[in-house]
Amino acid sequence: MSEATFALAGNPNSGKTTLFNALTGARQHVGNYPGVTVEKKEGVYVHDGRQLKLVDLPGTYSLTAYSLEEVAAREFLVNEKPAAVIDIVDAANLERNLYLTLQFMEMGVPVIVALNMMDVAAQRGITIDTMKLGQLLGVPVVATVARRGEGKTELLQVAERIVGDGVRHHPLDISYGEDIDLALMEMEQAIRGAGLLTDRYRARWVALKYMETDEQILALGRKANPELSAQLEATVQKVADHLRATLDLYPEAVIADHRYGYIRSILQQGVMGVRHDRDRLYLSDRIDKVLTNRFAGPLIMLAVIWGLYQFTFTYSEVPVAWLGSFFGWLGGLAEAFIPEGLFRSLLVSGVIDGIGGVLGFVPLIMFMFLGISFLEDSGYMARMAYMLDRVFRVFGLHGSSVMAFIVSGGIAGGCAVPGIMATRTLKSPRERLATILTVPFMNCGAKLPVFALLVAAFFASHEAMVMFGITLVSWAGALLVAKLLRSTVIPGEATPFVMELPPYRLPTFKGLLIHTWERTWHYIRKAGTVILGISIVLWALMSFPGLPESVRQQFENQRQAVLAAAPATAKAIENAGGETALEASALDLQGKLALIDAREAEMGLRYSVAGRIGTALESLSRFAGFDWRTNIALVGGFAAKEVVVSTLGTAYSLGDVDPEETGSLANKLAAAPGWRPLTALSLIVFTMFYAPCFVSVVCIAREAGSWKWAAFSVVFNTALAFTLAVVVYQLGSLLGF
Amino acid sequence: MTLIMMRQMQDNQAGIIRTVKASGEMGRRIRDMGLVPGAEIKIRGRAPLYDPVALRVMGFTLTLRNDEADFIEVEVQ
């Protein structure tokens, strides 16, 4: 079976992902491009015993060194040398989409154009002569409608033909006007003569990139051959000076003009016919008249976020309860069948409670991601960035920061790790750094279980409202901190905001499911590995060292004393075996025994390593209303925020004595002494703002390029969180809550 | 036939881009999105806080800040 690689490329919103999903189905693998955190999706298409490997390149508008995505796409084409680039072109938006196509052709890679969304183009009265377009461009052109899977067979036939015969292709050389053309020719000769970077790139393309002052190529060139590079740069400078003097233009502007000119000349040769007025208002525009309306827009936006909450909480309630009782049942089963001891304790308190605490929230996260994917795929997310940019700029951020904030949990349920990575699309180092440092304040999917637990325990009657409030507080906190950072440690000017508002589209069901599954699986995988390990480490911290024998003996003596005081009742309990109803005196005796057991367990936990840490911190943390159990949980939360829940679960189930009792942690907390709504509120505030989990911290270090910022975020965030929690708790106590 | 900066354009006003003065990354980003001399544009509207501006070019909708629109000179009727 032969295997050939094809790269799938195209503008954002061109239907690239839809086509990729249609071709590969569930046979996908998500990874990263080497050295960068740009997501790389791979899939396989099997047809007639042939296997085609498809790599989904990041969606880009151009191939400059402007963003990491564009560089990643370029590097992939040069290093992996795919058989061809399948360039997905939006037929309804041909002119701008071909700009990228042209750049692939200039690079000299074989191109197959998939002319997508032919149905939308037809609705808009645009007719395209695919045959003629192919002839004029000199590449194969296939019409497709990715949503319905139309044209994918033809597309792959063309791809297979390329693998089979190695169809000839000619790199495209466009004329950029006399001044640039002459200089390019001269530079190309020099580059070819010296072999500058020609092992990887076409000589003319290197010359072109010099002319465009492409930082990446310039850096490579300077390293490979400093003298020649200096000579080339001098040539470019001469042309640039001349163009500035005569036309008041930069060479890169002239090049872009000629690329668009070339596209226009092709389209005007009878390739494209437009029946309607291009400015005609389509459905999408009419929707925008309402959704981005000055008054209705922001209100609708709030309603959409609110609706997302209602959707998530209402529909996930039932499966969350199922999972909760399943793990409760599992724990009960283990306790009933495994003899008491270290192993049972490990299994129940370490493994089952740990995993259950995390997996119990999978349905919630799935519903949340389903909603977010819908907003992303429908095009509404871009409108949010558009409407909010003015606000973000006030805080020294960028409209595109919205995406990072939302991915991190701006609409609760994301993750700061991809959120921090999403800031890669932000070019300005200052806005990017401010975004990186503040997105961990968002309510990520891992904090959600903590909030959900506390809300269920103390604010059950106003669940959606409190969760909504939590979101608003985290936004306000993040933005204010961003402003603080931008005016103190990272000062500087604002950077450009040029963004497409894609037409509204009804997302495909398949696309939504794949997207949702990817993110949920990411969460489960994390829960299954990191969290299990941490849960066990924490169990060990909480179990060792055990109480000294003399103390244990004291408790045993107490128990014996209680039993000896009422020998008849003790006998009755033994005989009943838990089957028949007990008399009041027996229940009273059981209660006494339970109290002794609980006290012993609590003392044991206090005596453990974790207990000692927690107790040591108690003198400080009591100002925020946290006892040593909460302290243990919060220390554990540095590993991953969801661990706060599993640790509280472990801490409280260790103090529990009844093996039949599998009630949820929420009930336990609500009944626990020392807990009241104000304590929960203080803990919510602290959890929201304190140190990001260590995975995020590692990401911050990598993305910000320095461990200094990672350390800063740990120390600064924790100090901020503690201050806020103390303020909330002390103020609340004063007001009598 | 007058030349004005894009910031000065009214909602629904149409025109033809004559020059794009921006250089470097801003210029590149603006041109990549099809805002080049000769392109016909029409202002679609402004965000609730009057910035950024949304405009129609080559049949799709683009948004940019007023600070960026200041680099684009448009010929209007």
mmCIF file of N, CA and C in Angstrom, chain A residues 530-621:
data_model
loop_
_atom_site.group_PDB
_atom_site.id
_atom_site.type_symbol
_atom_site.label_atom_id
_atom_site.label_comp_id
_atom_site.label_asym_id
_atom_site.label_seq_id
_atom_site.Cartn_x
_atom_site.Cartn_y
_atom_site.Cartn_z
ATOM 1 N N VAL A 530 -2.655 12.480 34.676
ATOM 2 C CA VAL A 530 -2.104 13.410 35.668
ATOM 3 C C VAL A 530 -2.883 13.357 36.975
ATOM 4 N N ILE A 531 -4.195 13.453 36.824
ATOM 5 C CA ILE A 531 -5.020 13.575 38.014
ATOM 6 C C ILE A 531 -4.975 12.306 38.852
ATOM 7 N N LEU A 532 -4.982 11.135 38.196
ATOM 8 C CA LEU A 532 -4.923 9.877 38.952
ATOM 9 C C LEU A 532 -3.620 9.820 39.744
ATOM 10 N N GLY A 533 -2.531 10.145 39.080
ATOM 11 C CA GLY A 533 -1.230 10.129 39.748
ATOM 12 C C GLY A 533 -1.217 11.071 40.940
ATOM 13 N N ILE A 534 -1.724 12.287 40.710
ATOM 14 C CA ILE A 534 -1.718 13.283 41.782
ATOM 15 C C ILE A 534 -2.636 12.859 42.913
ATOM 16 N N SER A 535 -3.759 12.272 42.515
ATOM 17 C CA SER A 535 -4.714 11.813 43.518
ATOM 18 C C SER A 535 -4.044 10.792 44.442
ATOM 19 N N ILE A 536 -3.226 9.904 43.855
ATOM 20 C CA ILE A 536 -2.560 8.877 44.656
ATOM 21 C C ILE A 536 -1.458 9.492 45.530
ATOM 22 N N VAL A 537 -0.712 10.419 44.943
ATOM 23 C CA VAL A 537 0.329 11.095 45.733
ATOM 24 C C VAL A 537 -0.309 11.800 46.928
ATOM 25 N N LEU A 538 -1.437 12.476 46.648
ATOM 26 C CA LEU A 538 -2.110 13.198 47.722
ATOM 27 C C LEU A 538 -2.662 12.247 48.776
ATOM 28 N N TRP A 539 -3.163 11.098 48.287
ATOM 29 C CA TRP A 539 -3.651 10.100 49.239
ATOM 30 C C TRP A 539 -2.502 9.691 50.165
ATOM 31 N N ALA A 540 -1.311 9.471 49.561
ATOM 32 C CA ALA A 540 -0.148 9.081 50.360
ATOM 33 C C ALA A 540 0.207 10.189 51.348
ATOM 34 N N LEU A 541 0.168 11.430 50.880
ATOM 35 C CA LEU A 541 0.471 12.560 51.764
ATOM 36 C C LEU A 541 -0.502 12.609 52.936
ATOM 37 N N MET A 542 -1.733 12.184 52.631
ATOM 38 C CA MET A 542 -2.760 12.278 53.671
ATOM 39 C C MET A 542 -2.821 11.035 54.544
ATOM 40 N N SER A 543 -2.145 9.952 54.139
ATOM 41 C CA SER A 543 -2.215 8.713 54.899
ATOM 42 C C SER A 543 -0.956 8.476 55.718
ATOM 43 N N PHE A 544 0.135 9.071 55.311
ATOM 44 C CA PHE A 544 1.400 8.837 56.018
ATOM 45 C C PHE A 544 1.914 10.141 56.627
ATOM 46 N N PRO A 545 2.599 10.120 57.751
ATOM 47 C CA PRO A 545 2.740 8.928 58.582
ATOM 48 C C PRO A 545 1.451 8.635 59.332
ATOM 49 N N GLY A 546 1.176 7.382 59.636
ATOM 50 C CA GLY A 546 -0.035 7.013 60.382
ATOM 51 C C GLY A 546 0.099 7.434 61.840
ATOM 52 N N LEU A 547 -1.031 7.412 62.536
ATOM 53 C CA LEU A 547 -1.023 7.795 63.947
ATOM 54 C C LEU A 547 -0.151 6.816 64.749
ATOM 55 N N PRO A 548 0.528 7.292 65.776
ATOM 56 C CA PRO A 548 1.324 6.372 66.595
ATOM 57 C C PRO A 548 0.406 5.369 67.303
ATOM 58 N N GLU A 549 0.969 4.203 67.593
ATOM 59 C CA GLU A 549 0.205 3.097 68.167
ATOM 60 C C GLU A 549 -0.523 3.517 69.453
ATOM 61 N N SER A 550 0.153 4.299 70.291
ATOM 62 C CA SER A 550 -0.433 4.679 71.579
ATOM 63 C C SER A 550 -1.733 5.482 71.380
ATOM 64 N N VAL A 551 -1.742 6.371 70.374
ATOM 65 C CA VAL A 551 -2.934 7.174 70.122
ATOM 66 C C VAL A 551 -4.059 6.289 69.600
ATOM 67 N N ARG A 552 -3.689 5.373 68.692
ATOM 68 C CA ARG A 552 -4.696 4.461 68.142
ATOM 69 C C ARG A 552 -5.328 3.635 69.261
ATOM 70 N N GLN A 553 -4.456 3.200 70.202
ATOM 71 C CA GLN A 553 -4.930 2.391 71.313
ATOM 72 C C GLN A 553 -5.929 3.179 72.158
ATOM 73 N N GLN A 554 -5.650 4.466 72.315
ATOM 74 C CA GLN A 554 -6.567 5.315 73.090
ATOM 75 C C GLN A 554 -7.972 5.300 72.483
ATOM 76 N N PHE A 555 -8.020 5.445 71.150
ATOM 77 C CA PHE A 555 -9.317 5.439 70.471
ATOM 78 C C PHE A 555 -9.996 4.086 70.636
ATOM 79 N N GLU A 556 -9.183 3.011 70.518
ATOM 80 C CA GLU A 556 -9.742 1.675 70.653
ATOM 81 C C GLU A 556 -10.321 1.495 72.053
ATOM 82 N N ASN A 557 -9.606 2.014 73.045
ATOM 83 C CA ASN A 557 -10.092 1.929 74.426
ATOM 84 C C ASN A 557 -11.425 2.653 74.575
ATOM 85 N N GLN A 558 -11.523 3.823 73.934
ATOM 86 C CA GLN A 558 -12.783 4.577 74.008
ATOM 87 C C GLN A 558 -13.936 3.761 73.445
ATOM 88 N N ARG A 559 -13.656 3.131 72.293
ATOM 89 C CA ARG A 559 -14.696 2.323 71.659
ATOM 90 C C ARG A 559 -15.139 1.183 72.572
ATOM 91 N N GLN A 560 -14.137 0.494 73.131
ATOM 92 C CA GLN A 560 -14.449 -0.621 74.016
ATOM 93 C C GLN A 560 -15.273 -0.141 75.198
ATOM 94 N N ALA A 561 -14.925 1.044 75.704
ATOM 95 C CA ALA A 561 -15.640 1.585 76.864
ATOM 96 C C ALA A 561 -17.105 1.824 76.527
ATOM 97 N N VAL A 562 -17.340 2.383 75.308
ATOM 98 C CA VAL A 562 -18.714 2.660 74.896
ATOM 99 C C VAL A 562 -19.493 1.364 74.758
ATOM 100 N N LEU A 563 -18.847 0.360 74.136
ATOM 101 C CA LEU A 563 -19.519 -0.927 73.924
ATOM 102 C C LEU A 563 -19.788 -1.615 75.256
ATOM 103 N N ALA A 564 -18.825 -1.542 76.174
ATOM 104 C CA ALA A 564 -18.970 -2.213 77.462
ATOM 105 C C ALA A 564 -20.089 -1.599 78.294
ATOM 106 N N ALA A 565 -20.343 -0.318 78.074
ATOM 107 C CA ALA A 565 -21.379 0.378 78.836
ATOM 108 C C ALA A 565 -22.770 -0.152 78.510
ATOM 109 N N ALA A 566 -22.963 -0.679 77.287
ATOM 110 C CA ALA A 566 -24.279 -1.198 76.902
ATOM 111 C C ALA A 566 -24.126 -2.517 76.143
ATOM 112 N N PRO A 567 -23.745 -3.593 76.833
ATOM 113 C CA PRO A 567 -23.445 -4.862 76.150
ATOM 114 C C PRO A 567 -24.656 -5.430 75.402
ATOM 115 N N ALA A 568 -25.850 -5.237 75.917
ATOM 116 C CA ALA A 568 -27.028 -5.806 75.270
ATOM 117 C C ALA A 568 -27.299 -5.167 73.916
ATOM 118 N N THR A 569 -27.181 -3.838 73.859
ATOM 119 C CA THR A 569 -27.424 -3.110 72.613
ATOM 120 C C THR A 569 -26.373 -3.490 71.567
ATOM 121 N N ALA A 570 -25.106 -3.615 72.011
ATOM 122 C CA ALA A 570 -24.031 -3.977 71.098
ATOM 123 C C ALA A 570 -24.326 -5.328 70.467
ATOM 124 N N LYS A 571 -24.812 -6.253 71.258
ATOM 125 C CA LYS A 571 -25.152 -7.595 70.782
ATOM 126 C C LYS A 571 -26.267 -7.506 69.745
ATOM 127 N N ALA A 572 -27.264 -6.661 70.056
ATOM 128 C CA ALA A 572 -28.402 -6.496 69.148
ATOM 129 C C ALA A 572 -27.949 -6.002 67.777
ATOM 130 N N ILE A 573 -26.995 -5.057 67.759
ATOM 131 C CA ILE A 573 -26.499 -4.525 66.488
ATOM 132 C C ILE A 573 -25.810 -5.625 65.703
ATOM 133 N N GLU A 574 -24.999 -6.407 66.412
ATOM 134 C CA GLU A 574 -24.263 -7.489 65.762
ATOM 135 C C GLU A 574 -25.212 -8.486 65.109
ATOM 136 N N ASN A 575 -26.300 -8.835 65.828
ATOM 137 C CA ASN A 575 -27.263 -9.811 65.331
ATOM 138 C C ASN A 575 -28.071 -9.259 64.160
ATOM 139 N N ALA A 576 -28.394 -7.970 64.255
ATOM 140 C CA ALA A 576 -29.227 -7.381 63.201
ATOM 141 C C ALA A 576 -28.513 -7.393 61.849
ATOM 142 N N GLY A 577 -27.179 -7.244 61.883
ATOM 143 C CA GLY A 577 -26.386 -7.313 60.635
ATOM 144 C C GLY A 577 -26.789 -6.278 59.609
ATOM 145 N N GLY A 578 -27.366 -5.196 60.048
ATOM 146 C CA GLY A 578 -27.701 -4.115 59.129
ATOM 147 C C GLY A 578 -28.966 -4.372 58.325
ATOM 148 N N GLU A 579 -29.606 -5.547 58.524
ATOM 149 C CA GLU A 579 -30.782 -5.869 57.715
ATOM 150 C C GLU A 579 -32.063 -5.274 58.300
ATOM 151 N N THR A 580 -32.245 -5.487 59.603
ATOM 152 C CA THR A 580 -33.491 -5.026 60.209
ATOM 153 C C THR A 580 -33.320 -3.639 60.829
ATOM 154 N N ALA A 581 -34.456 -2.999 61.032
ATOM 155 C CA ALA A 581 -34.432 -1.669 61.632
ATOM 156 C C ALA A 581 -33.953 -1.756 63.077
ATOM 157 N N LEU A 582 -33.155 -0.769 63.471
ATOM 158 C CA LEU A 582 -32.589 -0.793 64.810
ATOM 159 C C LEU A 582 -33.408 0.053 65.768
ATOM 160 N N GLU A 583 -33.294 -0.280 67.009
ATOM 161 C CA GLU A 583 -33.996 0.513 68.010
ATOM 162 C C GLU A 583 -33.233 1.809 68.275
ATOM 163 N N ALA A 584 -33.894 2.707 68.917
ATOM 164 C CA ALA A 584 -33.309 4.024 69.184
ATOM 165 C C ALA A 584 -32.009 3.920 69.958
ATOM 166 N N SER A 585 -31.960 3.031 70.933
ATOM 167 C CA SER A 585 -30.757 2.900 71.754
ATOM 168 C C SER A 585 -29.572 2.413 70.915
ATOM 169 N N ALA A 586 -29.868 1.534 69.973
ATOM 170 C CA ALA A 586 -28.813 1.012 69.108
ATOM 171 C C ALA A 586 -28.270 2.110 68.193
ATOM 172 N N LEU A 587 -29.184 2.906 67.646
ATOM 173 C CA LEU A 587 -28.771 4.006 66.773
ATOM 174 C C LEU A 587 -27.885 4.982 67.538
ATOM 175 N N ASP A 588 -28.263 5.218 68.778
ATOM 176 C CA ASP A 588 -27.506 6.126 69.623
ATOM 177 C C ASP A 588 -26.091 5.597 69.824
ATOM 178 N N LEU A 589 -25.999 4.289 70.034
ATOM 179 C CA LEU A 589 -24.687 3.669 70.243
ATOM 180 C C LEU A 589 -23.839 3.783 68.983
ATOM 181 N N GLN A 590 -24.473 3.505 67.853
ATOM 182 C CA GLN A 590 -23.765 3.611 66.567
ATOM 183 C C GLN A 590 -23.230 5.021 66.358
ATOM 184 N N GLY A 591 -24.066 5.971 66.703
ATOM 185 C CA GLY A 591 -23.666 7.365 66.561
ATOM 186 C C GLY A 591 -22.437 7.676 67.386
ATOM 187 N N LYS A 592 -22.408 7.170 68.605
ATOM 188 C CA LYS A 592 -21.250 7.405 69.475
ATOM 189 C C LYS A 592 -19.976 6.817 68.875
ATOM 190 N N LEU A 593 -20.130 5.590 68.350
ATOM 191 C CA LEU A 593 -18.970 4.921 67.747
ATOM 192 C C LEU A 593 -18.474 5.704 66.524
ATOM 193 N N ALA A 594 -19.441 6.148 65.738
ATOM 194 C CA ALA A 594 -19.102 6.896 64.524
ATOM 195 C C ALA A 594 -18.311 8.165 64.872
ATOM 196 N N LEU A 595 -18.713 8.785 65.935
ATOM 197 C CA LEU A 595 -18.053 10.014 66.358
ATOM 198 C C LEU A 595 -16.597 9.739 66.719
ATOM 199 N N ILE A 596 -16.391 8.640 67.411
ATOM 200 C CA ILE A 596 -15.018 8.276 67.790
ATOM 201 C C ILE A 596 -14.187 7.995 66.538
ATOM 202 N N ASP A 597 -14.780 7.212 65.605
ATOM 203 C CA ASP A 597 -14.071 6.890 64.355
ATOM 204 C C ASP A 597 -13.714 8.155 63.594
ATOM 205 N N ALA A 598 -14.677 9.069 63.487
ATOM 206 C CA ALA A 598 -14.448 10.312 62.749
ATOM 207 C C ALA A 598 -13.334 11.111 63.386
ATOM 208 N N ARG A 599 -13.332 11.124 64.726
ATOM 209 C CA ARG A 599 -12.294 11.883 65.418
ATOM 210 C C ARG A 599 -10.915 11.261 65.172
ATOM 211 N N GLU A 600 -10.904 9.944 65.150
ATOM 212 C CA GLU A 600 -9.632 9.265 64.905
ATOM 213 C C GLU A 600 -9.134 9.574 63.480
ATOM 214 N N ALA A 601 -10.056 9.500 62.511
ATOM 215 C CA ALA A 601 -9.681 9.761 61.121
ATOM 216 C C ALA A 601 -9.191 11.192 60.948
ATOM 217 N N GLU A 602 -9.898 12.089 61.594
ATOM 218 C CA GLU A 602 -9.525 13.484 61.476
ATOM 219 C C GLU A 602 -8.143 13.720 62.089
ATOM 220 N N MET A 603 -7.919 13.087 63.265
ATOM 221 C CA MET A 603 -6.621 13.243 63.904
ATOM 222 C C MET A 603 -5.527 12.637 63.032
ATOM 223 N N GLY A 604 -5.879 11.490 62.399
ATOM 224 C CA GLY A 604 -4.918 10.826 61.506
ATOM 225 C C GLY A 604 -4.524 11.748 60.356
ATOM 226 N N LEU A 605 -5.528 12.419 59.783
ATOM 227 C CA LEU A 605 -5.263 13.297 58.644
ATOM 228 C C LEU A 605 -4.424 14.497 59.081
ATOM 229 N N ARG A 606 -4.766 15.021 60.233
ATOM 230 C CA ARG A 606 -4.002 16.138 60.777
ATOM 231 C C ARG A 606 -2.543 15.747 61.011
ATOM 232 N N TYR A 607 -2.371 14.467 61.406
ATOM 233 C CA TYR A 607 -1.049 13.966 61.752
ATOM 234 C C TYR A 607 -0.206 13.719 60.494
ATOM 235 N N SER A 608 -0.894 13.538 59.348
ATOM 236 C CA SER A 608 -0.187 13.222 58.101
ATOM 237 C C SER A 608 0.600 14.430 57.582
ATOM 238 N N VAL A 609 1.420 14.160 56.581
ATOM 239 C CA VAL A 609 2.230 15.232 55.982
ATOM 240 C C VAL A 609 1.344 16.381 55.507
ATOM 241 N N ALA A 610 0.287 16.013 54.766
ATOM 242 C CA ALA A 610 -0.606 17.036 54.225
ATOM 243 C C ALA A 610 -1.260 17.828 55.346
ATOM 244 N N GLY A 611 -1.674 17.113 56.385
ATOM 245 C CA GLY A 611 -2.314 17.754 57.515
ATOM 246 C C GLY A 611 -1.393 18.754 58.176
ATOM 247 N N ARG A 612 -0.123 18.388 58.255
ATOM 248 C CA ARG A 612 0.832 19.304 58.885
ATOM 249 C C ARG A 612 1.020 20.574 58.052
ATOM 250 N N ILE A 613 1.075 20.377 56.722
ATOM 251 C CA ILE A 613 1.181 21.560 55.851
ATOM 252 C C ILE A 613 -0.057 22.431 56.034
ATOM 253 N N GLY A 614 -1.216 21.776 55.941
ATOM 254 C CA GLY A 614 -2.486 22.488 56.049
ATOM 255 C C GLY A 614 -2.619 23.206 57.384
ATOM 256 N N THR A 615 -2.225 22.524 58.449
ATOM 257 C CA THR A 615 -2.335 23.125 59.779
ATOM 258 C C THR A 615 -1.383 24.306 59.924
ATOM 259 N N ALA A 616 -0.191 24.118 59.358
ATOM 260 C CA ALA A 616 0.791 25.202 59.446
ATOM 261 C C ALA A 616 0.266 26.458 58.759
ATOM 262 N N LEU A 617 -0.469 26.239 57.636
ATOM 263 C CA LEU A 617 -0.985 27.393 56.893
ATOM 264 C C LEU A 617 -2.244 27.970 57.520
ATOM 265 N N GLU A 618 -2.854 27.215 58.421
ATOM 266 C CA GLU A 618 -4.145 27.620 58.963
ATOM 267 C C GLU A 618 -4.098 28.968 59.665
ATOM 268 N N SER A 619 -2.982 29.209 60.357
ATOM 269 C CA SER A 619 -2.894 30.472 61.093
ATOM 270 C C SER A 619 -3.040 31.672 60.158
ATOM 271 N N LEU A 620 -2.592 31.484 58.915
ATOM 272 C CA LEU A 620 -2.697 32.559 57.933
ATOM 273 C C LEU A 620 -4.038 32.485 57.201
ATOM 274 N N SER A 621 -4.408 31.257 56.798
ATOM 275 C CA SER A 621 -5.569 31.094 55.918
ATOM 276 C C SER A 621 -6.882 31.338 56.650
#
